[in-house]
Coordinates of C-alpha atoms and ligand atoms in Angstrom, one line a residue:
M318 CA -2.9 -19.5 -16.5
A319 CA -5.6 -19.6 -13.8
K320 CA -8.7 -17.7 -14.5
K321 CA -9.3 -14.4 -12.6
V322 CA -12.1 -14.5 -10.1
A323 CA -14.5 -11.5 -9.6
L324 CA -17.1 -11.0 -6.9
I325 CA -19.9 -8.6 -7.7
F326 CA -22.2 -7.2 -5.0
G327 CA -25.4 -6.0 -6.8
V328 CA -25.1 -8.5 -9.6
T329 CA -28.8 -8.4 -10.3
G330 CA -28.8 -4.6 -11.0
Q331 CA -28.4 -2.8 -14.3
D332 CA -24.6 -2.4 -14.0
G333 CA -24.1 -5.8 -12.3
S334 CA -25.7 -7.6 -15.3
Y335 CA -23.6 -5.7 -17.9
L336 CA -20.4 -6.1 -15.9
S337 CA -21.0 -9.9 -15.5
E338 CA -21.3 -10.2 -19.3
F339 CA -18.2 -8.2 -19.8
L340 CA -16.1 -10.1 -17.3
I341 CA -17.3 -13.5 -18.6
K342 CA -16.2 -12.5 -22.1
K343 CA -12.8 -11.7 -20.6
K344 CA -12.7 -15.3 -19.2
Y345 CA -13.3 -14.4 -15.6
I346 CA -15.1 -16.6 -13.2
V347 CA -17.8 -14.4 -11.9
H348 CA -19.5 -14.8 -8.5
G349 CA -22.5 -12.6 -7.9
V350 CA -24.3 -11.7 -4.7
K351 CA -28.1 -11.5 -4.9
R352 CA -30.4 -10.7 -2.0
R353 CA -33.4 -12.6 -1.0
S354 CA -36.7 -11.2 -2.2
S355 CA -40.2 -12.6 -2.3
S356 CA -40.4 -12.4 -6.1
I357 CA -37.7 -13.3 -8.6
N358 CA -35.0 -10.6 -8.9
T359 CA -32.6 -12.2 -11.3
Q360 CA -34.2 -11.3 -14.6
R361 CA -31.3 -9.2 -15.7
V362 CA -28.8 -12.1 -15.4
D363 CA -31.0 -15.1 -16.1
H364 CA -29.8 -15.2 -19.7
I365 CA -26.2 -15.6 -18.5
Y366 CA -27.1 -18.3 -16.0
Q367 CA -29.2 -20.2 -18.6
D368 CA -26.8 -19.9 -21.5
P369 CA -26.1 -23.5 -22.6
H370 CA -22.7 -22.5 -24.0
E371 CA -21.7 -20.8 -20.8
S372 CA -20.4 -23.3 -18.2
K373 CA -22.3 -22.8 -15.0
K374 CA -18.9 -22.9 -13.3
N375 CA -18.2 -19.4 -14.7
F376 CA -21.2 -17.7 -13.2
I377 CA -22.2 -18.5 -9.7
L378 CA -24.8 -16.8 -7.6
H379 CA -24.9 -16.6 -3.8
Y380 CA -27.3 -15.1 -1.3
G381 CA -26.0 -12.2 0.7
D382 CA -27.0 -8.7 1.9
M383 CA -25.2 -5.5 2.3
T384 CA -26.8 -5.1 5.7
D385 CA -25.5 -8.5 6.9
A386 CA -21.8 -8.5 7.7
T387 CA -21.7 -12.2 8.3
S388 CA -22.8 -13.1 4.7
I389 CA -20.4 -10.6 3.2
S390 CA -17.4 -11.8 5.3
K391 CA -18.2 -15.5 4.7
L392 CA -18.4 -15.0 0.9
I393 CA -15.2 -13.0 0.7
S394 CA -13.2 -15.6 2.8
M395 CA -14.6 -18.5 0.8
I396 CA -14.2 -17.0 -2.7
K397 CA -10.9 -15.0 -2.1
P398 CA -11.6 -13.0 -5.3
N399 CA -9.0 -11.1 -7.3
E400 CA -11.5 -8.3 -7.9
I401 CA -14.5 -7.2 -5.8
Y402 CA -17.0 -4.8 -7.3
N403 CA -19.4 -3.1 -4.9
L404 CA -22.4 -2.2 -7.1
A405 CA -25.0 -3.0 -4.4
A406 CA -27.0 -0.1 -3.1
Q407 CA -30.4 1.4 -2.4
S408 CA -29.7 3.4 -5.5
H409 CA -32.9 5.6 -5.8
V410 CA -32.3 9.2 -4.7
A411 CA -36.0 10.0 -4.1
V412 CA -36.5 6.8 -2.1
S413 CA -33.5 7.6 0.1
F414 CA -35.5 10.5 1.6
E415 CA -38.2 7.9 2.6
I416 CA -35.8 5.3 4.0
P417 CA -32.6 7.2 5.0
E418 CA -31.5 4.9 7.7
Y419 CA -31.7 1.8 5.5
T420 CA -29.9 3.7 2.7
A421 CA -27.1 4.6 5.1
N422 CA -26.9 1.0 6.3
A423 CA -26.7 -0.6 2.9
D424 CA -24.8 2.1 0.9
A425 CA -22.4 3.5 3.6
L426 CA -21.9 0.7 6.2
G427 CA -22.3 -2.0 3.5
T428 CA -19.1 -0.6 1.9
L429 CA -17.3 -0.6 5.2
R430 CA -18.4 -4.3 5.8
I431 CA -16.7 -5.4 2.5
L432 CA -13.5 -3.5 3.3
E433 CA -13.4 -4.9 6.8
A434 CA -13.8 -8.4 5.5
I435 CA -10.9 -7.9 3.0
K436 CA -8.8 -6.7 6.0
F437 CA -10.0 -9.3 8.5
H438 CA -9.3 -12.2 6.1
G439 CA -5.8 -10.9 5.2
L440 CA -6.7 -10.3 1.6
E441 CA -5.2 -6.8 1.3
K442 CA -2.7 -7.9 -1.3
K443 CA -5.1 -10.3 -3.1
S444 CA -8.4 -8.6 -3.5
K445 CA -8.8 -5.3 -5.4
F446 CA -11.9 -3.3 -4.6
Y447 CA -14.1 -1.1 -6.8
Q448 CA -16.6 1.2 -5.1
A449 CA -19.6 2.5 -7.2
G450 CA -19.4 6.2 -6.4
T451 CA -21.7 8.7 -7.9
S452 CA -22.0 12.3 -9.2
E453 CA -24.8 12.7 -6.6
M454 CA -21.9 13.4 -4.2
Y455 CA -21.4 16.8 -6.0
G456 CA -25.1 17.7 -5.3
K457 CA -25.1 21.5 -5.0
V458 CA -22.3 21.7 -7.5
Q459 CA -19.3 23.8 -6.4
S460 CA -17.8 24.2 -9.9
V461 CA -18.7 23.3 -13.5
P462 CA -17.9 20.8 -14.9
Q463 CA -17.2 18.5 -12.0
N464 CA -13.9 16.5 -11.9
E465 CA -12.0 14.5 -9.3
K466 CA -10.9 17.7 -7.6
T467 CA -14.3 19.3 -7.3
N468 CA -15.6 19.6 -3.7
F469 CA -18.6 17.5 -2.7
Y470 CA -21.9 18.8 -1.4
P471 CA -24.4 16.0 -1.3
L472 CA -28.2 16.9 -1.2
S473 CA -29.8 13.6 -0.4
P474 CA -29.4 10.8 2.2
Y475 CA -28.2 8.7 -0.8
G476 CA -25.5 11.2 -1.7
V477 CA -24.4 11.5 1.9
A478 CA -24.2 7.7 2.3
K479 CA -22.2 7.4 -0.9
L480 CA -19.9 10.1 0.3
Y481 CA -19.1 8.0 3.4
A482 CA -18.5 5.0 1.1
H483 CA -16.1 7.2 -1.0
W484 CA -14.0 8.3 1.9
I485 CA -13.9 4.9 3.7
T486 CA -12.6 3.4 0.5
I487 CA -9.8 6.0 0.4
N488 CA -9.2 5.5 4.2
Y489 CA -8.7 1.7 3.8
R490 CA -6.5 2.2 0.8
Q491 CA -4.2 4.6 2.8
A492 CA -4.4 2.8 6.1
Y493 CA -4.0 -0.8 5.0
G494 CA -2.6 -0.7 1.5
I495 CA -5.7 -2.3 -0.1
F496 CA -6.1 -1.7 -3.8
A497 CA -9.3 0.2 -3.3
A498 CA -10.6 2.6 -5.9
N499 CA -13.6 4.9 -6.5
G500 CA -15.4 5.4 -9.7
I501 CA -17.4 8.6 -9.6
L502 CA -20.0 7.7 -12.2
F503 CA -22.4 10.2 -13.7
N504 CA -25.9 8.9 -14.6
H505 CA -25.8 6.0 -16.9
E506 CA -28.8 4.3 -18.5
S507 CA -29.8 1.4 -20.7
P508 CA -32.8 -0.8 -21.6
R509 CA -32.0 -2.6 -18.2
R510 CA -32.4 0.6 -16.2
G511 CA -34.8 0.3 -13.2
E512 CA -38.4 1.3 -14.2
T513 CA -38.6 4.3 -11.7
F514 CA -35.5 6.2 -13.0
V515 CA -36.5 9.1 -15.2
T516 CA -35.1 8.0 -18.5
K517 CA -36.6 4.5 -18.4
K518 CA -39.9 5.9 -17.1
I519 CA -40.0 8.4 -20.0
V520 CA -39.0 5.9 -22.7
S521 CA -41.4 3.3 -21.4
A522 CA -44.4 5.7 -21.1
L523 CA -43.9 7.5 -24.4
C524 CA -43.6 4.3 -26.4
K525 CA -46.8 3.0 -24.7
I526 CA -48.5 6.4 -25.5
K527 CA -47.4 6.1 -29.1
V528 CA -49.1 2.7 -29.5
G529 CA -52.2 3.6 -27.4
L530 CA -51.4 1.5 -24.3
Q531 CA -51.0 4.5 -22.0
K532 CA -52.7 7.9 -21.8
K533 CA -50.4 10.2 -19.8
L534 CA -47.0 10.5 -18.2
F535 CA -46.5 12.3 -14.9
L536 CA -43.1 13.7 -14.1
G537 CA -41.5 15.9 -11.4
N538 CA -38.7 18.5 -12.0
I539 CA -38.3 18.6 -15.8
S540 CA -35.8 21.4 -15.8
S541 CA -33.1 19.5 -13.9
K542 CA -30.1 18.6 -16.1
R543 CA -28.0 15.4 -16.2
D544 CA -24.9 14.0 -18.0
W545 CA -26.3 10.7 -19.3
G546 CA -24.2 7.9 -20.7
H547 CA -24.8 4.2 -21.6
A548 CA -24.3 1.6 -18.8
K549 CA -22.5 -0.7 -21.2
D550 CA -19.7 1.8 -21.6
Y551 CA -19.5 2.6 -17.9
V552 CA -18.9 -1.0 -16.8
V553 CA -15.8 -1.1 -19.0
A554 CA -14.5 1.9 -17.1
M555 CA -15.0 0.1 -13.8
W556 CA -12.9 -2.8 -15.0
K557 CA -10.2 -0.5 -16.3
I558 CA -10.0 1.3 -12.9
L559 CA -9.0 -2.0 -11.3
Q560 CA -6.4 -2.8 -14.0
Q561 CA -4.3 0.3 -13.1
K562 CA -0.9 0.0 -11.5
K563 CA -2.0 2.1 -8.5
P564 CA -5.5 2.5 -7.0
D565 CA -7.0 5.9 -7.8
D566 CA -10.4 7.6 -8.2
F567 CA -11.9 8.5 -11.5
V568 CA -14.8 10.6 -12.8
I569 CA -16.7 8.8 -15.6
A570 CA -19.0 10.9 -17.7
T571 CA -19.8 12.0 -21.3
G572 CA -19.2 15.8 -20.8
K573 CA -22.6 16.5 -22.4
Q574 CA -25.7 17.7 -20.5
Y575 CA -29.4 17.6 -21.2
S576 CA -32.5 18.6 -19.2
I577 CA -35.3 16.1 -18.6
K578 CA -37.5 18.1 -21.0
Q579 CA -34.8 17.9 -23.7
F580 CA -34.6 14.1 -23.1
V581 CA -38.4 13.9 -23.5
N582 CA -38.1 15.9 -26.8
L583 CA -35.3 13.6 -28.1
V584 CA -37.4 10.5 -27.3
C585 CA -40.5 12.0 -29.1
K586 CA -38.3 12.7 -32.1
E587 CA -37.0 9.2 -32.2
I588 CA -40.5 7.6 -32.0
K589 CA -42.2 10.3 -34.1
L590 CA -44.6 11.5 -31.5
D591 CA -45.7 15.2 -32.0
I592 CA -45.9 17.1 -28.8
T593 CA -46.3 20.9 -28.0
W594 CA -45.2 22.3 -24.6
K595 CA -47.3 25.0 -23.0
G596 CA -47.1 26.8 -19.6
K597 CA -44.2 27.4 -17.2
G598 CA -42.6 25.7 -14.2
L599 CA -44.6 23.0 -12.5
R600 CA -47.6 24.0 -14.7
E601 CA -45.8 23.2 -17.9
K602 CA -47.6 20.5 -19.9
A603 CA -47.1 18.7 -23.2
F604 CA -50.1 18.3 -25.6
S605 CA -50.7 16.0 -28.5
K606 CA -51.7 17.3 -31.9
D607 CA -55.4 16.9 -31.1
G608 CA -55.0 18.9 -27.8
K609 CA -54.8 16.0 -25.3
I610 CA -52.5 16.4 -22.3
L611 CA -49.8 13.8 -22.6
I612 CA -47.3 14.9 -20.0
E613 CA -47.8 16.9 -16.8
C614 CA -46.2 17.5 -13.5
D615 CA -47.2 15.6 -10.3
N616 CA -46.0 16.9 -7.0
R617 CA -45.4 13.3 -5.8
Y618 CA -42.2 13.3 -8.0
I619 CA -40.8 16.5 -6.6
R620 CA -38.0 15.8 -4.1
P621 CA -37.4 17.6 -0.8
L622 CA -34.1 18.8 -2.4
D623 CA -33.0 18.1 -6.0
V624 CA -29.7 18.2 -7.7
N625 CA -30.5 20.7 -10.5
T626 CA -27.4 20.3 -12.7
L627 CA -24.6 17.7 -13.2
L628 CA -21.9 17.8 -15.8
G629 CA -18.8 15.6 -15.7
N630 CA -15.3 16.1 -16.9
A631 CA -13.7 12.7 -17.5
S632 CA -10.4 13.9 -18.9
K633 CA -8.4 12.0 -16.3
A634 CA -10.2 8.7 -17.3
R635 CA -9.7 9.5 -21.0
K636 CA -6.0 10.0 -20.4
K637 CA -5.1 7.4 -17.8
L638 CA -7.6 4.7 -18.5
K639 CA -7.9 5.4 -22.3
W640 CA -11.6 5.3 -21.7
K641 CA -14.2 7.1 -23.7
P642 CA -17.9 6.5 -24.2
A643 CA -18.9 4.6 -27.3
H644 CA -22.6 5.8 -27.2
N645 CA -23.9 9.3 -27.4
I646 CA -27.4 10.3 -26.2
N647 CA -29.1 9.5 -29.5
Q648 CA -27.6 6.0 -29.6
L649 CA -28.6 5.5 -26.0
I650 CA -32.2 6.6 -26.7
K651 CA -32.3 4.4 -29.9
D652 CA -31.3 1.4 -27.8
M653 CA -33.8 2.1 -25.1
V654 CA -36.7 2.7 -27.5
S655 CA -36.0 -0.4 -29.6
A656 CA -35.9 -2.6 -26.5
E657 CA -39.1 -1.0 -25.2
F658 CA -41.0 -1.6 -28.4
K659 CA -39.8 -5.2 -28.5
S660 CA -41.1 -5.7 -24.9
I661 CA -44.6 -4.3 -25.6
N662 CA -45.1 -5.9 -29.0
Ligands
NAP701 P1 -29.5 -0.8 -9.5 O1 -30.0 -1.3 -10.9 O2 -30.5 -0.2 -8.6 O3 -28.8 -2.1 -8.8 C1 -28.5 -2.1 -7.4 C2 -28.2 -3.5 -7.0 O4 -27.9 -3.5 -5.6 C3 -29.3 -4.6 -7.3 O5 -28.6 -5.8 -7.6 C4 -29.9 -4.7 -5.9 O6 -30.6 -5.9 -5.8 C5 -28.7 -4.6 -5.0 N1 -29.0 -4.3 -3.6 C6 -29.8 -3.3 -3.2 N2 -29.8 -3.3 -1.8 C7 -29.1 -4.4 -1.5 C8 -28.8 -5.0 -0.2 N3 -29.2 -4.5 0.9 N4 -28.0 -6.1 -0.2 C9 -27.5 -6.6 -1.4 N5 -27.8 -6.1 -2.6 C10 -28.6 -5.0 -2.6 O7 -28.3 0.2 -9.6 P2 -27.3 0.4 -10.9 O8 -27.9 1.5 -11.7 O9 -26.9 -0.9 -11.5 O10 -26.0 1.0 -10.1 C11 -25.0 0.2 -9.6 C12 -24.3 1.0 -8.5 O11 -23.8 2.2 -9.0 C13 -25.2 1.4 -7.3 O12 -24.4 1.3 -6.2 C14 -25.5 2.8 -7.6 O13 -25.8 3.5 -6.4 C15 -24.3 3.3 -8.3 N6 -24.4 4.3 -9.3 C16 -25.3 4.3 -10.3 C17 -25.4 5.2 -11.3 C18 -26.4 5.1 -12.4 O14 -26.6 6.2 -13.0 N7 -26.9 4.0 -12.7 C19 -24.5 6.3 -11.2 C20 -23.5 6.4 -10.2 C21 -23.5 5.4 -9.3 P3 -32.1 -6.1 -6.3 O15 -32.0 -6.5 -7.8 O16 -32.6 -7.3 -5.5 O17 -32.9 -4.8 -6.1
F7E702 O1 -33.6 11.5 -11.7 C1 -35.8 14.3 -12.2 C2 -35.3 14.1 -10.8 O2 -34.1 9.3 -10.5 C3 -33.0 12.4 -12.5 C4 -29.3 7.1 -9.8 O3 -28.8 6.1 -10.6 O4 -28.1 8.8 -11.0 C5 -29.4 8.4 -10.5 O5 -30.0 9.4 -9.7 C6 -33.6 13.7 -12.4 C7 -33.8 14.3 -11.0 O6 -31.8 9.8 -11.3 C8 -38.9 12.5 -12.4 O7 -35.9 15.1 -9.9 C9 -38.2 14.5 -12.9 O8 -33.5 15.6 -11.0 O9 -33.5 9.3 -13.0 P1 -33.3 9.9 -11.6 P2 -30.9 10.6 -10.2 O10 -31.6 11.1 -9.1 O11 -30.0 11.5 -11.0 C10 -27.2 9.0 -9.9 C11 -25.9 9.4 -10.6 C12 -27.1 7.9 -9.0 O12 -26.0 7.6 -8.4 C13 -28.4 7.2 -8.6 O13 -28.1 5.9 -8.1 O14 -34.9 13.6 -13.0 N1 -37.2 13.8 -12.4 N2 -39.3 13.7 -13.0 C14 -37.6 12.6 -12.1 N3 -36.9 11.5 -11.6 C15 -37.6 10.3 -11.4 N4 -37.0 9.3 -10.9 N5 -38.9 10.2 -11.7 C16 -39.7 11.3 -12.2 O15 -40.9 11.2 -12.5

């Protein structure tokens, strides 16, 4: 039987790298789209590319950009993939307040560009499409926990752009019969998480503080709560969404919620770093045993608007996809901490 062919936009990101590994294990030929940058941006997938046992024919990288319709269209018509995963995005919520127009271009119109290319090249029946939707679309949450029926109320340019992507995916499914599906994924993390997302920033700083390589960690709103899973588990859900008989939209989450402060405390417990919190609100600080300030708030990390609480209900995915997360928060933290110590030793 001919191998299935997948095309991943955003292959160099956290999820793109885990999804590539997963699909290659499933014997797919994986084409990935990377964008041009002045320094190397393929670190997360270099080990796949350089694996001597892995034929280079199974993992092929191409240049392209979500803001460039020509490159997207050319790749889709040339590769004619069975499955397209749109994981490419300006994915940082705080940054989306700084570059809202670019965020809309890459995250909202970029999705439209892929869907248009599928239609334009007559691949409606050949290429299934996965859109990387997000719990940020719930923003100011309209009910707790959030599921596929919960109304959206995005609170950032990123959330608004992703909401356009969500609805244009449904629109192209209904209008043109494309197998186009949305995953509505809650926060998921890993050792490969970008350095400026809060979990990675916390793990990295606290491990360095533990071994004396860093003095302090500055954070923003530590009372906000998230439903954190492991990226390795979430890419499995993406694939399962495209293996369904009919295209549909699914919430992917753990159903457990922790504040940023609780996450800090769990990491401290894992690495045996004693801290004591004192103060309230933005003045709250964490001190070491000998009275040094280890963590404090910096206004630079406070967003114009923040999503204060997110908690997902993934019962539809559990039932229809037979998906459930294999990692809990402690296993996630263990994985991140052990990778961090390896990288600094
Ligand atoms: P990530 O690590 O930030 O990766 C984003 C990917 O998109 C990278 O490969 C990046 O390339 C690429 N990209 C950015 N702008 C692009 C452009 N203009 N053209 C082409 N590629 C571009 O994000 P992630 O955590 O893996 O998340 C994957 C997707 O899921 C994203 O769409 C994100 O918005 C969404 N999502 C993430 C979460 C989460 O908690 N992780 C939750 C829900 C939804 P570079 O490597 O060159 O930067
Ligand atoms: O922030 C607070 C911050 O940047 C989480 C993206 O993958 O998940 C991610 O978006 C919370 C927020 O993730 C700092 O204010 C406090 O309340 O790690 P984050 P995010 O904004 O939830 C969703 C589902 C996505 O789709 C996105 O692509 O932590 N926070 N102090 C901080 N956040 C950051 N980054 N840095 C701080 O110092």
